[in-house]
Amino acid sequence: METMTVKNLYNSFIRMTPSEQHEFISCIKAYEDQTIAYATDGHPLTRRQYRERVHAGIDQYAEGHYKSLEDLCKETGHNYAEL
């Protein structure tokens, strides 16, 4: 199903005039550059930056670079049993 969608999108794009293609690409770029979240320091994150951070976090987790909730509670002095 996904292949058909890509093929249909490609065929539609090919049939567009150059100005319509330009508009289409501009819309995609604007979509990627929208602010969708804010970092912990308050700086805005675009859709692209957010996706990059998510993938970096997944990679860190896969490499074993994470803290369990229990470890975090020990560091902050919270009672793990209360959570």
XYZ file of N, CA and C in Angstrom:
249
model
N 0.824 -1.206 0.000
C 0.000 0.000 0.000
C 0.864 1.263 0.000
N 1.913 1.259 0.786
C 2.780 2.432 0.861
C 3.430 2.717 -0.492
N 3.836 1.684 -1.204
C 4.465 1.858 -2.511
C 3.511 2.530 -3.493
N 2.257 2.156 -3.454
C 1.270 2.783 -4.336
C 1.114 4.263 -3.998
N 1.124 4.588 -2.729
C 0.995 5.982 -2.327
C 2.162 6.796 -2.859
N 3.377 6.286 -2.708
C 4.556 6.988 -3.208
C 4.489 7.113 -4.725
N 4.088 6.037 -5.389
C 3.977 6.067 -6.849
C 2.936 7.096 -7.294
N 1.795 7.125 -6.610
C 0.748 8.102 -6.942
C 1.227 9.533 -6.702
N 1.925 9.738 -5.603
C 2.454 11.064 -5.298
C 3.458 11.487 -6.361
N 4.332 10.568 -6.742
C 5.333 10.856 -7.778
C 4.647 11.208 -9.097
N 3.676 10.402 -9.488
C 2.969 10.658 -10.749
C 2.239 11.998 -10.721
N 1.636 12.322 -9.594
C 0.954 13.613 -9.465
C 1.941 14.766 -9.575
N 3.105 14.600 -8.932
C 4.131 15.634 -8.957
C 4.635 15.857 -10.383
N 4.853 14.778 -11.108
C 5.351 14.872 -12.490
C 4.360 15.622 -13.382
N 3.084 15.460 -13.129
C 2.052 16.107 -13.950
C 1.884 17.601 -13.634
N 2.472 18.054 -12.536
C 2.332 19.468 -12.158
C 3.179 20.361 -13.055
N 2.748 21.603 -13.155
C 3.568 22.601 -13.853
C 4.755 22.931 -12.956
N 5.812 23.502 -13.499
C 6.965 23.861 -12.664
C 6.592 24.773 -11.494
N 5.683 25.707 -11.703
C 5.298 26.592 -10.601
C 4.528 25.822 -9.530
N 3.700 24.858 -9.937
C 2.985 24.026 -8.964
C 3.960 23.130 -8.202
N 4.982 22.619 -8.889
C 6.004 21.814 -8.217
C 6.750 22.644 -7.184
N 7.080 23.867 -7.565
C 7.776 24.765 -6.644
C 6.918 25.026 -5.405
N 5.651 25.297 -5.601
C 4.721 25.539 -4.492
C 4.627 24.309 -3.589
N 4.547 23.134 -4.199
C 4.461 21.882 -3.453
C 5.691 21.684 -2.576
N 6.864 21.890 -3.143
C 8.119 21.735 -2.396
C 8.219 22.782 -1.299
N 7.784 24.004 -1.574
C 7.793 25.063 -0.559
C 6.902 24.692 0.621
N 5.763 24.079 0.341
C 4.848 23.646 1.410
C 5.493 22.580 2.278
N 6.210 21.653 1.654
C 6.895 20.607 2.412
C 7.961 21.218 3.304
N 8.732 22.162 2.771
C 9.778 22.814 3.561
C 9.164 23.585 4.719
N 8.079 24.297 4.465
C 7.415 25.056 5.528
C 6.895 24.112 6.608
N 6.387 22.956 6.202
C 5.883 21.955 7.144
C 7.015 21.469 8.046
N 8.177 21.185 7.478
C 9.319 20.698 8.250
C 9.878 21.767 9.185
N 9.740 23.037 8.816
C 10.316 24.123 9.606
C 9.360 24.714 10.637
N 8.168 24.138 10.775
C 7.214 24.624 11.787
C 7.727 24.290 13.180
N 7.516 25.207 14.113
C 7.818 24.939 15.513
C 6.720 24.050 16.071
N 7.131 22.907 16.627
C 6.134 21.971 17.161
C 6.357 21.651 18.634
N 7.512 22.071 19.189
C 7.814 21.774 20.585
C 8.849 22.771 21.076
N 9.111 22.715 22.368
C 10.130 23.568 22.962
C 11.072 22.707 23.791
N 12.359 23.014 23.704
C 13.364 22.293 24.481
C 13.241 22.695 25.947
N 13.908 21.966 26.813
C 13.828 22.267 28.246
C 14.369 23.649 28.578
N 15.233 24.190 27.721
C 15.762 25.536 27.950
C 14.860 26.621 27.349
N 13.738 26.207 26.744
C 12.779 27.162 26.198
C 12.939 27.473 24.728
N 13.979 26.970 24.102
C 14.181 27.230 22.675
C 13.201 26.401 21.837
N 12.663 27.000 20.778
C 11.724 26.268 19.928
C 12.425 25.181 19.124
N 11.699 24.112 18.864
C 12.209 23.017 18.036
C 11.307 22.865 16.823
N 11.928 22.796 15.664
C 11.162 22.537 14.445
C 10.851 21.045 14.380
N 9.983 20.687 13.480
C 9.628 19.277 13.287
C 10.896 18.463 12.994
N 11.772 19.005 12.178
C 13.020 18.331 11.816
C 13.920 18.159 13.049
N 14.098 19.225 13.830
C 14.942 19.157 15.019
C 14.366 18.184 16.055
N 13.058 18.201 16.209
C 12.403 17.306 17.157
C 12.644 15.852 16.754
N 12.460 15.556 15.483
C 12.675 14.201 14.974
C 14.125 13.768 15.200
N 15.087 14.676 14.966
C 16.498 14.360 15.178
C 16.768 14.036 16.641
N 16.154 14.804 17.558
C 16.345 14.550 18.986
C 15.718 13.228 19.412
N 14.573 12.913 18.863
C 13.935 11.627 19.187
C 14.830 10.481 18.743
N 15.347 10.554 17.522
C 16.209 9.486 17.017
C 17.512 9.403 17.815
N 18.056 10.537 18.232
C 19.263 10.530 19.057
C 18.973 9.865 20.403
N 17.812 10.127 20.978
C 17.426 9.501 22.242
C 17.246 8.000 22.106
N 16.666 7.571 21.016
C 16.503 6.131 20.759
C 17.874 5.472 20.638
N 18.796 6.127 19.948
C 20.154 5.592 19.798
C 20.855 5.508 21.156
N 20.705 6.548 21.989
C 21.311 6.535 23.321
C 20.761 5.390 24.155
N 19.462 5.187 24.088
C 18.842 4.098 24.831
C 19.372 2.747 24.347
N 19.473 2.582 23.043
C 19.966 1.331 22.474
C 21.405 1.048 22.897
N 22.181 2.106 23.130
C 23.571 1.962 23.557
C 23.690 1.793 25.073
N 22.560 1.844 25.772
C 22.570 1.650 27.220
C 22.780 2.921 28.025
N 22.675 4.077 27.386
C 22.870 5.364 28.072
C 21.525 5.899 28.546
N 21.076 5.408 29.677
C 19.813 5.870 30.255
C 19.827 5.602 31.750
N 18.893 6.224 32.469
C 18.727 6.014 33.898
C 17.338 5.457 34.134
N 17.257 4.511 35.017
C 15.951 3.975 35.375
C 15.253 4.974 36.298
N 13.950 4.822 36.453
C 13.207 5.690 37.355
C 13.723 5.537 38.775
N 14.065 4.323 39.142
C 14.599 4.073 40.484
C 15.920 4.822 40.690
N 16.823 4.781 39.711
C 18.097 5.506 39.805
C 17.870 7.011 39.880
N 16.936 7.501 39.084
C 16.639 8.922 39.089
C 16.080 9.362 40.447
N 15.228 8.546 41.031
C 14.675 8.857 42.355
C 15.771 8.902 43.412
N 16.724 7.995 43.330
C 17.843 7.987 44.276
C 18.649 9.276 44.154
N 18.890 9.724 42.917
C 19.666 10.950 42.691
C 18.938 12.195 43.199
N 17.637 12.222 43.037
C 16.864 13.414 43.399
C 16.301 13.372 44.807
N 16.433 12.219 45.482
C 15.947 12.112 46.854
C 14.467 11.815 46.960
N 13.827 11.425 45.882
C 12.400 11.074 45.924
C 12.237 9.616 46.327
N 11.091 9.312 46.902
C 10.816 7.949 47.317
C 10.223 7.189 46.136
N 10.960 6.195 45.670
C 10.532 5.410 44.504
C 9.196 4.726 44.753
N 8.955 4.265 45.962
C 7.728 3.540 46.289
C 6.481 4.440 46.179
N 6.645 5.738 46.350
C 5.514 6.662 46.281
C 5.088 6.940 44.841
N 5.958 6.668 43.898
C 5.635 6.938 42.505
C 4.864 5.795 41.974
